[in-house]
Amino acid sequence: MIVAAKILIAYLIIQGALLCLIAAVGTLRLPDVYTRMHASSKGATLGVASVLLGVFFYYWFINGVFSGKVLLGIVFIFLTVPVGSHLLGRAAYSVGVKLDKRSVQDDYKGHRNFVIKHKDDSYL
Amino acid sequence: MNGHDTNDLILQTITKVTSFIILLFSFHLFLAGHNNPGGGFIGGLMTSSAIVLLLLAYDLKTVRQALPINFIYVAAAGLLIAILTGVGSFLFNVPFLSHSFGYFQLPILGKTELATAVLFDIGVYLVVVGITMTIIQTIGEKE
């Protein structure tokens, strides 16, 4: 039982670390902001979430502690990281960052400022 | 809520969910401070970060409507509470800021340790929330 749990935990943590590494490589290698955002947000979300899941199982099976904080962290990361990268990509597009030269289609062309219509006293 | 014609639907929807998670976790940090990492300072910082998230997703006017609090008074109330917990120890003929604790039988929680240091921590919490929100609202306001 303990051995199976240890194998599961090791698998989850190694998978998470590898996904984070792949996300980092993708951030380095991909050509423009949007594809980099695509790589880093998805890879890092799932990577960090699986590391946290491994930590949760470690505390649960090995130490006998049910750590709700780690579960809350997983939920929080799954909720917030995509929104953060969505906002980054939207801000980049509305500032006018070009797509990569090889891009075929840009459906938002001409709607550069579709995002921030000037709010009165907003921080965005 | 979003009276203006901005296009922040995703951010505002997620803010409605996550700000409650942040507030809950800050409350947990505040209560956990006696035996675990946490306490008044970091709890207050996380509470004000939840309000800052609301400020980012909505605008200053909307948040003022939702939380009609002058945060200067919050900081003042925190200082008052912290000083009163210090002065309160004079009632029992002990030096300033002496704290004590005891075990009580509470209805739902059972045997619980209640310490007067929590009262002081409430003061720290209110001061931190008040000062942080005052700084951010003052900087963020257009003159």
PDB file of C-alpha atoms in Angstrom, chain B:
ATOM      1  CA  MET B   1     -22.005  45.929 -10.933  1.00  0.00           C
ATOM      2  CA  ASN B   2     -20.047  46.656 -14.100  1.00  0.00           C
ATOM      3  CA  GLY B   3     -21.931  49.713 -15.156  1.00  0.00           C
ATOM      4  CA  HIS B   4     -19.447  50.744 -17.848  1.00  0.00           C
ATOM      5  CA  ASP B   5     -19.189  49.113 -21.218  1.00  0.00           C
ATOM      6  CA  THR B   6     -15.897  47.383 -20.524  1.00  0.00           C
ATOM      7  CA  ASN B   7     -15.098  43.910 -21.631  1.00  0.00           C
ATOM      8  CA  ASP B   8     -13.751  42.401 -18.416  1.00  0.00           C
ATOM      9  CA  LEU B   9     -16.252  39.585 -18.019  1.00  0.00           C
ATOM     10  CA  ILE B  10     -13.724  36.805 -17.433  1.00  0.00           C
ATOM     11  CA  LEU B  11     -11.690  38.757 -14.901  1.00  0.00           C
ATOM     12  CA  GLN B  12     -14.768  39.932 -13.023  1.00  0.00           C
ATOM     13  CA  THR B  13     -16.333  36.480 -12.881  1.00  0.00           C
ATOM     14  CA  ILE B  14     -13.156  34.868 -11.613  1.00  0.00           C
ATOM     15  CA  THR B  15     -12.678  37.699  -9.131  1.00  0.00           C
ATOM     16  CA  LYS B  16     -16.078  36.951  -7.629  1.00  0.00           C
ATOM     17  CA  VAL B  17     -14.937  33.401  -6.911  1.00  0.00           C
ATOM     18  CA  THR B  18     -11.303  33.872  -5.979  1.00  0.00           C
ATOM     19  CA  SER B  19     -11.717  36.869  -3.691  1.00  0.00           C
ATOM     20  CA  PHE B  20     -13.793  34.700  -1.385  1.00  0.00           C
ATOM     21  CA  ILE B  21     -11.080  32.023  -1.410  1.00  0.00           C
ATOM     22  CA  ILE B  22      -8.470  34.662  -0.564  1.00  0.00           C
ATOM     23  CA  LEU B  23     -10.618  36.120   2.221  1.00  0.00           C
ATOM     24  CA  LEU B  24     -11.215  32.648   3.661  1.00  0.00           C
ATOM     25  CA  PHE B  25      -7.522  31.833   3.555  1.00  0.00           C
ATOM     26  CA  SER B  26      -6.595  35.152   5.157  1.00  0.00           C
ATOM     27  CA  PHE B  27      -9.041  34.417   7.973  1.00  0.00           C
ATOM     28  CA  HIS B  28      -7.469  30.979   8.344  1.00  0.00           C
ATOM     29  CA  LEU B  29      -3.992  32.532   8.467  1.00  0.00           C
ATOM     30  CA  PHE B  30      -5.171  35.011  11.080  1.00  0.00           C
ATOM     31  CA  LEU B  31      -6.560  32.286  13.340  1.00  0.00           C
ATOM     32  CA  ALA B  32      -3.685  29.866  12.748  1.00  0.00           C
ATOM     33  CA  GLY B  33      -1.118  32.414  13.906  1.00  0.00           C
ATOM     34  CA  HIS B  34      -0.911  31.076  17.446  1.00  0.00           C
ATOM     35  CA  ASN B  35       0.369  27.585  16.663  1.00  0.00           C
ATOM     36  CA  ASN B  36       1.309  27.677  12.972  1.00  0.00           C
ATOM     37  CA  PRO B  37       2.795  30.176  10.539  1.00  0.00           C
ATOM     38  CA  GLY B  38       0.411  33.080  10.130  1.00  0.00           C
ATOM     39  CA  GLY B  39      -0.926  35.833  12.328  1.00  0.00           C
ATOM     40  CA  GLY B  40      -2.343  39.303  12.220  1.00  0.00           C
ATOM     41  CA  PHE B  41       0.160  40.869   9.863  1.00  0.00           C
ATOM     42  CA  ILE B  42       0.031  38.352   7.025  1.00  0.00           C
ATOM     43  CA  GLY B  43      -3.713  37.841   7.498  1.00  0.00           C
ATOM     44  CA  GLY B  44      -4.280  41.565   7.139  1.00  0.00           C
ATOM     45  CA  LEU B  45      -2.063  41.721   4.065  1.00  0.00           C
ATOM     46  CA  MET B  46      -4.005  38.897   2.414  1.00  0.00           C
ATOM     47  CA  THR B  47      -7.343  40.488   3.228  1.00  0.00           C
ATOM     48  CA  SER B  48      -6.229  43.741   1.681  1.00  0.00           C
ATOM     49  CA  SER B  49      -4.902  41.828  -1.334  1.00  0.00           C
ATOM     50  CA  ALA B  50      -8.398  40.408  -1.832  1.00  0.00           C
ATOM     51  CA  ILE B  51      -9.763  43.957  -1.804  1.00  0.00           C
ATOM     52  CA  VAL B  52      -7.013  44.997  -4.231  1.00  0.00           C
ATOM     53  CA  LEU B  53      -8.124  42.208  -6.553  1.00  0.00           C
ATOM     54  CA  LEU B  54     -11.648  43.643  -6.401  1.00  0.00           C
ATOM     55  CA  LEU B  55     -10.172  47.059  -7.191  1.00  0.00           C
ATOM     56  CA  LEU B  56      -8.388  45.624 -10.225  1.00  0.00           C
ATOM     57  CA  ALA B  57     -11.470  43.894 -11.594  1.00  0.00           C
ATOM     58  CA  TYR B  58     -13.953  46.664 -10.837  1.00  0.00           C
ATOM     59  CA  ASP B  59     -13.283  50.338 -10.391  1.00  0.00           C
ATOM     60  CA  LEU B  60     -12.770  52.400  -7.294  1.00  0.00           C
ATOM     61  CA  LYS B  61     -16.334  53.683  -7.189  1.00  0.00           C
ATOM     62  CA  THR B  62     -17.881  50.210  -7.293  1.00  0.00           C
ATOM     63  CA  VAL B  63     -15.645  48.926  -4.514  1.00  0.00           C
ATOM     64  CA  ARG B  64     -16.403  52.028  -2.433  1.00  0.00           C
ATOM     65  CA  GLN B  65     -20.088  51.235  -2.889  1.00  0.00           C
ATOM     66  CA  ALA B  66     -19.606  47.624  -1.888  1.00  0.00           C
ATOM     67  CA  LEU B  67     -17.331  48.434   1.064  1.00  0.00           C
ATOM     68  CA  PRO B  68     -18.313  51.881   2.314  1.00  0.00           C
ATOM     69  CA  ILE B  69     -15.487  51.997   4.849  1.00  0.00           C
ATOM     70  CA  ASN B  70     -13.006  54.756   5.478  1.00  0.00           C
ATOM     71  CA  PHE B  71      -9.896  52.671   6.026  1.00  0.00           C
ATOM     72  CA  ILE B  72      -8.181  55.375   8.102  1.00  0.00           C
ATOM     73  CA  TYR B  73     -10.773  54.644  10.800  1.00  0.00           C
ATOM     74  CA  VAL B  74     -10.044  50.926  10.491  1.00  0.00           C
ATOM     75  CA  ALA B  75      -6.374  51.569  11.218  1.00  0.00           C
ATOM     76  CA  ALA B  76      -7.300  53.841  14.121  1.00  0.00           C
ATOM     77  CA  ALA B  77      -9.660  51.219  15.553  1.00  0.00           C
ATOM     78  CA  GLY B  78      -6.882  48.627  15.304  1.00  0.00           C
ATOM     79  CA  LEU B  79      -4.459  50.849  17.194  1.00  0.00           C
ATOM     80  CA  LEU B  80      -7.124  51.529  19.818  1.00  0.00           C
ATOM     81  CA  ILE B  81      -7.804  47.792  20.282  1.00  0.00           C
ATOM     82  CA  ALA B  82      -4.083  47.028  20.569  1.00  0.00           C
ATOM     83  CA  ILE B  83      -3.588  49.731  23.193  1.00  0.00           C
ATOM     84  CA  LEU B  84      -6.716  48.702  25.110  1.00  0.00           C
ATOM     85  CA  THR B  85      -5.527  45.095  25.361  1.00  0.00           C
ATOM     86  CA  GLY B  86      -2.319  46.473  26.869  1.00  0.00           C
ATOM     87  CA  VAL B  87      -4.173  48.764  29.261  1.00  0.00           C
ATOM     88  CA  GLY B  88      -6.607  45.998  30.181  1.00  0.00           C
ATOM     89  CA  SER B  89      -3.868  44.107  31.959  1.00  0.00           C
ATOM     90  CA  PHE B  90      -3.780  46.904  34.571  1.00  0.00           C
ATOM     91  CA  LEU B  91      -7.233  45.728  35.733  1.00  0.00           C
ATOM     92  CA  PHE B  92      -5.630  42.518  37.011  1.00  0.00           C
ATOM     93  CA  ASN B  93      -2.657  44.248  38.665  1.00  0.00           C
ATOM     94  CA  VAL B  94      -0.101  42.934  36.198  1.00  0.00           C
ATOM     95  CA  PRO B  95       2.365  44.879  33.993  1.00  0.00           C
ATOM     96  CA  PHE B  96       1.385  46.517  30.698  1.00  0.00           C
ATOM     97  CA  LEU B  97       0.681  44.057  27.817  1.00  0.00           C
ATOM     98  CA  SER B  98       0.640  40.977  30.047  1.00  0.00           C
ATOM     99  CA  HIS B  99      -1.315  38.272  28.278  1.00  0.00           C
ATOM    100  CA  SER B 100      -2.967  35.162  29.589  1.00  0.00           C
ATOM    101  CA  PHE B 101      -4.895  32.235  28.218  1.00  0.00           C
ATOM    102  CA  GLY B 102      -7.322  29.613  29.414  1.00  0.00           C
ATOM    103  CA  TYR B 103      -9.264  26.553  28.324  1.00  0.00           C
ATOM    104  CA  PHE B 104     -13.001  26.865  27.907  1.00  0.00           C
ATOM    105  CA  GLN B 105     -15.836  24.538  26.968  1.00  0.00           C
ATOM    106  CA  LEU B 106     -17.479  26.077  23.901  1.00  0.00           C
ATOM    107  CA  PRO B 107     -20.826  24.812  22.561  1.00  0.00           C
ATOM    108  CA  ILE B 108     -19.714  23.409  19.204  1.00  0.00           C
ATOM    109  CA  LEU B 109     -15.930  23.448  19.291  1.00  0.00           C
ATOM    110  CA  GLY B 110     -15.521  21.652  22.622  1.00  0.00           C
ATOM    111  CA  LYS B 111     -12.438  22.367  24.705  1.00  0.00           C
ATOM    112  CA  THR B 112     -10.754  25.390  23.144  1.00  0.00           C
ATOM    113  CA  GLU B 113      -7.783  27.482  24.119  1.00  0.00           C
ATOM    114  CA  LEU B 114      -8.666  31.167  24.145  1.00  0.00           C
ATOM    115  CA  ALA B 115      -5.834  33.657  24.539  1.00  0.00           C
ATOM    116  CA  THR B 116      -5.928  37.400  25.020  1.00  0.00           C
ATOM    117  CA  ALA B 117      -3.110  37.660  22.469  1.00  0.00           C
ATOM    118  CA  VAL B 118      -5.803  37.177  19.801  1.00  0.00           C
ATOM    119  CA  LEU B 119      -7.270  40.544  20.786  1.00  0.00           C
ATOM    120  CA  PHE B 120      -3.903  42.178  20.201  1.00  0.00           C
ATOM    121  CA  ASP B 121      -3.677  40.305  16.892  1.00  0.00           C
ATOM    122  CA  ILE B 122      -7.058  41.722  15.862  1.00  0.00           C
ATOM    123  CA  GLY B 123      -5.565  45.153  16.441  1.00  0.00           C
ATOM    124  CA  VAL B 124      -2.541  44.350  14.268  1.00  0.00           C
ATOM    125  CA  TYR B 125      -4.854  42.902  11.588  1.00  0.00           C
ATOM    126  CA  LEU B 126      -7.039  46.013  11.463  1.00  0.00           C
ATOM    127  CA  VAL B 127      -4.032  48.344  11.357  1.00  0.00           C
ATOM    128  CA  VAL B 128      -2.460  46.419   8.471  1.00  0.00           C
ATOM    129  CA  VAL B 129      -5.716  46.316   6.464  1.00  0.00           C
ATOM    130  CA  GLY B 130      -6.391  49.981   7.134  1.00  0.00           C
ATOM    131  CA  ILE B 131      -2.917  51.232   6.261  1.00  0.00           C
ATOM    132  CA  THR B 132      -2.559  49.102   3.110  1.00  0.00           C
ATOM    133  CA  MET B 133      -5.960  50.044   1.736  1.00  0.00           C
ATOM    134  CA  THR B 134      -5.425  53.714   2.570  1.00  0.00           C
ATOM    135  CA  ILE B 135      -2.087  53.743   0.724  1.00  0.00           C
ATOM    136  CA  ILE B 136      -3.481  51.958  -2.323  1.00  0.00           C
ATOM    137  CA  GLN B 137      -6.665  54.010  -2.560  1.00  0.00           C
ATOM    138  CA  THR B 138      -4.719  57.248  -2.121  1.00  0.00           C
ATOM    139  CA  ILE B 139      -2.185  56.356  -4.801  1.00  0.00           C
ATOM    140  CA  GLY B 140      -4.802  54.997  -7.176  1.00  0.00           C
ATOM    141  CA  GLU B 141      -7.087  57.990  -7.024  1.00  0.00           C
ATOM    142  CA  LYS B 142      -6.810  60.534  -9.774  1.00  0.00           C
ATOM    143  CA  GLU B 143      -6.424  64.013  -8.420  1.00  0.00           C
TER     144      GLU B 143
END
